[in-house]
mmCIF file of C-alpha atoms and ligand atoms in Angstrom:
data_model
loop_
_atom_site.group_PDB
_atom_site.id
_atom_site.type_symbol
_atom_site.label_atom_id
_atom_site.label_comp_id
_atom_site.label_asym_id
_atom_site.label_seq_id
_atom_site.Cartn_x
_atom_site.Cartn_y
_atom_site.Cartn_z
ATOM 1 C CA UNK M 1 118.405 95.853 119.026
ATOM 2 C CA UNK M 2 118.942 96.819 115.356
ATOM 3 C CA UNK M 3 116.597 97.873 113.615
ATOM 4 C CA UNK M 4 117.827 96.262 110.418
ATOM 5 C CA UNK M 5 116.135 94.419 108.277
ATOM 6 C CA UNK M 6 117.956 90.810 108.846
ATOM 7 C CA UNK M 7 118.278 88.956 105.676
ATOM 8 C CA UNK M 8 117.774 86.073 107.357
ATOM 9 C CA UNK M 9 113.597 86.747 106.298
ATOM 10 C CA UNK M 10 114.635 85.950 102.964
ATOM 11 C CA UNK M 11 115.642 81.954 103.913
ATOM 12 C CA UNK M 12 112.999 82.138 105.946
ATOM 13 C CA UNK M 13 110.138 82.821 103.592
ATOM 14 C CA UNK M 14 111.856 80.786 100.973
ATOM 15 C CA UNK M 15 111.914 77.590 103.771
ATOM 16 C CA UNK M 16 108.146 78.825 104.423
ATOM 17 C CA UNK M 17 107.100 78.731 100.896
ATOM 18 C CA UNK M 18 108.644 75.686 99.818
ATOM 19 C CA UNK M 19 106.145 73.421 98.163
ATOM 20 C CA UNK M 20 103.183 75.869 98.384
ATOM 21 C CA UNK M 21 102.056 77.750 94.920
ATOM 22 C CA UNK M 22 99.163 78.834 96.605
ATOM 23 C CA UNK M 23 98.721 82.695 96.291
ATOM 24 C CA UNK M 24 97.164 84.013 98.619
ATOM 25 C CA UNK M 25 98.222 81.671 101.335
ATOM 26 C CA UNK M 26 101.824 82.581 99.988
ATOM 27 C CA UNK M 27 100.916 86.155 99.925
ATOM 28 C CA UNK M 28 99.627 85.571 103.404
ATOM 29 C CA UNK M 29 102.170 83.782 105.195
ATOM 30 C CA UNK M 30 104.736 86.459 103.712
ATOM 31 C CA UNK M 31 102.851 89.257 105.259
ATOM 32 C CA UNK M 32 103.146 87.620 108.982
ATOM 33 C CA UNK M 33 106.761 86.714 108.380
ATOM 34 C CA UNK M 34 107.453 90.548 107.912
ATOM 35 C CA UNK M 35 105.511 91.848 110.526
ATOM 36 C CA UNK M 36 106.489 89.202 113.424
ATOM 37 C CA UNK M 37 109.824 89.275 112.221
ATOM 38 C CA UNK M 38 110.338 93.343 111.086
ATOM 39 C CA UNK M 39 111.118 95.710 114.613
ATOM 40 C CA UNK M 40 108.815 98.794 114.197
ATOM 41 C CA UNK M 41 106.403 98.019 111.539
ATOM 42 C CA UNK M 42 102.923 98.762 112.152
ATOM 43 C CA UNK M 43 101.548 97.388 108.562
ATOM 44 C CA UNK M 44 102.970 94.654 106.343
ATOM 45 C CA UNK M 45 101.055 93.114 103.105
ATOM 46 C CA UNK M 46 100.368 93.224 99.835
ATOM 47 C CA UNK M 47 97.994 95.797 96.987
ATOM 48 C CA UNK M 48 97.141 93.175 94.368
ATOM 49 C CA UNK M 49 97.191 94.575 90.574
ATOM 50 C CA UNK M 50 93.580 94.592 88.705
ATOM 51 C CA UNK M 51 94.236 94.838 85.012
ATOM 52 C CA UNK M 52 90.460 94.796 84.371
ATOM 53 C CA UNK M 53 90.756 97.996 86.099
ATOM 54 C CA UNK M 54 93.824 99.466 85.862
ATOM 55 C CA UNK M 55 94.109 99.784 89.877
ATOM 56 C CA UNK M 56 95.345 97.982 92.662
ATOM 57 C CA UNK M 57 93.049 96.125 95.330
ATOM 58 C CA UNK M 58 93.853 95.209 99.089
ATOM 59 C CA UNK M 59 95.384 91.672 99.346
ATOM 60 C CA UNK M 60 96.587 89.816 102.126
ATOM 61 C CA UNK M 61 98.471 91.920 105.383
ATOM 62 C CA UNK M 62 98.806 92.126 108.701
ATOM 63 C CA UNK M 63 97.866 95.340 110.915
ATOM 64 C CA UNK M 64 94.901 97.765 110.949
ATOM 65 C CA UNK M 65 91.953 97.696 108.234
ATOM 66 C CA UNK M 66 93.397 99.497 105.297
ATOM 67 C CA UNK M 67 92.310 101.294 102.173
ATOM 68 C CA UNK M 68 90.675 98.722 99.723
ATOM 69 C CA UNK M 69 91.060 100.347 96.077
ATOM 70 C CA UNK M 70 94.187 102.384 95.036
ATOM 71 C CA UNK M 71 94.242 103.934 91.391
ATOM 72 C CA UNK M 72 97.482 102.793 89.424
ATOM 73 C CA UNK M 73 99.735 106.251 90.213
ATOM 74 C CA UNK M 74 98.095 106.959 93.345
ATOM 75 C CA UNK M 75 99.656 107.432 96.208
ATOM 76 C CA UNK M 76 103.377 105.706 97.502
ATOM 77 C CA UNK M 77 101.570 102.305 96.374
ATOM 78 C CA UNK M 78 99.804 103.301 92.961
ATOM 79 C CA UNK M 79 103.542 105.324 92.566
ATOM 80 C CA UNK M 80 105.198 102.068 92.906
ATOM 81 C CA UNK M 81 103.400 100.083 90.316
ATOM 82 C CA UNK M 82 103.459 102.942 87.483
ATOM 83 C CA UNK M 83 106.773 103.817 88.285
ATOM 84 C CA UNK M 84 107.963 99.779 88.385
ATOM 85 C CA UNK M 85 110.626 101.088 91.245
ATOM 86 C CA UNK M 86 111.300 101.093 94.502
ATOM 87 C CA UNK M 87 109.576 103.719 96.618
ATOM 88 C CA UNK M 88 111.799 104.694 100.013
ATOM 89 C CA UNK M 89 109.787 107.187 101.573
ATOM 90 C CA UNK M 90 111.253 108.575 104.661
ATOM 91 C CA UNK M 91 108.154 111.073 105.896
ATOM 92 C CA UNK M 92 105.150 110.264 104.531
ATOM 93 C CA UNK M 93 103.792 113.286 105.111
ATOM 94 C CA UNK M 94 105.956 115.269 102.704
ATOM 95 C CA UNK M 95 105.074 112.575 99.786
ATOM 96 C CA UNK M 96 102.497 114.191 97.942
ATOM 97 C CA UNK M 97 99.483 112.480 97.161
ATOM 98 C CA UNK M 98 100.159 110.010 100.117
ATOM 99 C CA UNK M 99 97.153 107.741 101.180
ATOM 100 C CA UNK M 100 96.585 107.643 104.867
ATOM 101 C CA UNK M 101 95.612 104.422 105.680
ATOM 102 C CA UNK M 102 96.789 104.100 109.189
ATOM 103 C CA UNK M 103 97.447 107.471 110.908
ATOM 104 C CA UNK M 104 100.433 105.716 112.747
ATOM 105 C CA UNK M 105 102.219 105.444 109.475
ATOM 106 C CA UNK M 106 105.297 107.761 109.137
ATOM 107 C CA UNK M 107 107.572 106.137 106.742
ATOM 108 C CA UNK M 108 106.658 103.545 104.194
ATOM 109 C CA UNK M 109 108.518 101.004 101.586
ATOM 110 C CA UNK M 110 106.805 100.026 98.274
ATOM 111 C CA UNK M 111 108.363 97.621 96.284
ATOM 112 C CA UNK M 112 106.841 96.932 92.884
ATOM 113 C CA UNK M 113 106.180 92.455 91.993
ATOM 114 C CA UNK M 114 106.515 91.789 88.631
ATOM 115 C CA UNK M 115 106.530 88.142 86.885
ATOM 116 C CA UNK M 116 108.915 87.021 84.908
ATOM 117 C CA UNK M 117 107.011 86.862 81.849
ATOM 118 C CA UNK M 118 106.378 90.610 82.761
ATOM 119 C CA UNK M 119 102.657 90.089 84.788
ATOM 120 C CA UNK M 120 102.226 93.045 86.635
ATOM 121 C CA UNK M 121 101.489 91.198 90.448
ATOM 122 C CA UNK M 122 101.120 94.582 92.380
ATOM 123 C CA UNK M 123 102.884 95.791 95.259
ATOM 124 C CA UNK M 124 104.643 94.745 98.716
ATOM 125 C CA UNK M 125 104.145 97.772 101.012
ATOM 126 C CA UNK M 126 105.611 97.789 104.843
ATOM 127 C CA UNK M 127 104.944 100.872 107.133
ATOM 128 C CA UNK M 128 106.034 101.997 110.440
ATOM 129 C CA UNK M 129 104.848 104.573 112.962
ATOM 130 C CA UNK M 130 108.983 106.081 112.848
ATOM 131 C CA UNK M 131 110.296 108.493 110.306
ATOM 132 C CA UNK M 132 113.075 107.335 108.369
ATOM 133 C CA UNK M 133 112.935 103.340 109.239
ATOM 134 C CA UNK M 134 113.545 101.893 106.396
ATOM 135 C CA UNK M 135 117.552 102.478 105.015
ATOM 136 C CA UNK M 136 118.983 101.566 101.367
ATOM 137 C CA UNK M 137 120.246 98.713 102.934
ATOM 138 C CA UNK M 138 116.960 97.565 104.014
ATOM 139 C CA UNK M 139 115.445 98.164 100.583
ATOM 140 C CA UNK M 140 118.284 95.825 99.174
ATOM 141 C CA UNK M 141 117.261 93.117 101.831
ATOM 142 C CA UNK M 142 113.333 94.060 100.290
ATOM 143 C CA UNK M 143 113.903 93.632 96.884
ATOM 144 C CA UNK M 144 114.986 90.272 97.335
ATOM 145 C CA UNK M 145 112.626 88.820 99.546
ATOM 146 C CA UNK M 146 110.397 90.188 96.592
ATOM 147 C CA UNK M 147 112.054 88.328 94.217
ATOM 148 C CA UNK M 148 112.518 84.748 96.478
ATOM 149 C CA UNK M 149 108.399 85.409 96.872
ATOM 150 C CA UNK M 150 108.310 85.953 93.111
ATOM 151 C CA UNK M 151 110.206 83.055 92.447
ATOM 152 C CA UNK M 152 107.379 80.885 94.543
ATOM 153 C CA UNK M 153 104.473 82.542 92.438
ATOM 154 C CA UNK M 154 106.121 82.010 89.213
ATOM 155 C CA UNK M 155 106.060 78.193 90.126
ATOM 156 C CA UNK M 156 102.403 78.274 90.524
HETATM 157 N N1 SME D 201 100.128 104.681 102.239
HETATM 158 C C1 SME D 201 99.820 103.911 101.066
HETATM 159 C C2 SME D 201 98.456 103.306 101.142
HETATM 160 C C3 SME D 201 98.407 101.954 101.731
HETATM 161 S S1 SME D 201 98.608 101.916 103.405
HETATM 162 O O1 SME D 201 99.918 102.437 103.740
HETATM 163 C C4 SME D 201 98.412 100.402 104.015
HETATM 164 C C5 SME D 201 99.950 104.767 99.817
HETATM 165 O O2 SME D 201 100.141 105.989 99.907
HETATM 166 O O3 SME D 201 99.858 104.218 98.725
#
């Protein structure tokens, strides 16, 4: 089997969310959806943004326990948010300043969530235990299930 992201997740999280605005059981739900429906993915979920203090905090996921506070530059995650882009990371290992969460992570997706009245949300991060999982195709398929899950919160 492929190991393509299908971008069949994105009707499915849009048919998931549909009448819900509630975050975290938005936030939730999406995190399941991409790790019962992603093929080797050991970590799935969300690093919500704290403007109080400038950092992101652990939100909803699925997988192992995980790091709880991230510093806004830190890491692929705190790299996502100041940055605002994409981060495709191939080898984790040869990002520098990397958090290891889960010692099975190799490679690692961040995509940033931003509102559309420009509310920084935080992060959608995915991990798997293989080098190189995640393609620019995949990222494309990413970035809009971002935005269909952005489109849900905005509604809220
Ligand atoms: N590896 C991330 C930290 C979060 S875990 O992957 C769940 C990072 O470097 O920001």
């Amino acid at each position: 089997m492929s190991d393509r992201v299908n971008p069949l997740v994105i009707e499915q999280l849009d048919a998931l969310l549909h009448g819900e605005t509630n975050l975290v059981a938005n936030l939730a739900n999406a995190s399941a959806l991409l790790k019962q429906t992603l093929t080797d993915v050991n970590w799935a979920g969300f690093y919500l943004y704290q403007p109080e203090t400038d950092d992101l905090i652990l939100g909803p996921f699925q997988g192992n326990v995980a790091c709880v506070h991230i510093e806004n530059g830190s890491g692929v995650c705190g790299t996502g948010l100041a940055t605002q882009t994409t981060q495709l990371v191939p080898d984790v290992h040869a990002f520098a300043g990397h958090i290891a969460c889960d010692s099975a992570s190799n490679s690692e997706i961040v995509v940033p969530l931003t509102l559309s009245d420009g509310t920084k949300l935080g992060v959608l991060d995915i991990d798997s235990p293989s080098k190189g999982r995640f393609t620019t195709d995949d990222q494309a398929v990413l970035e809009d299930f971002a935005r269909v899950l952005l489109k849900h919160v905005d509604k809220a």
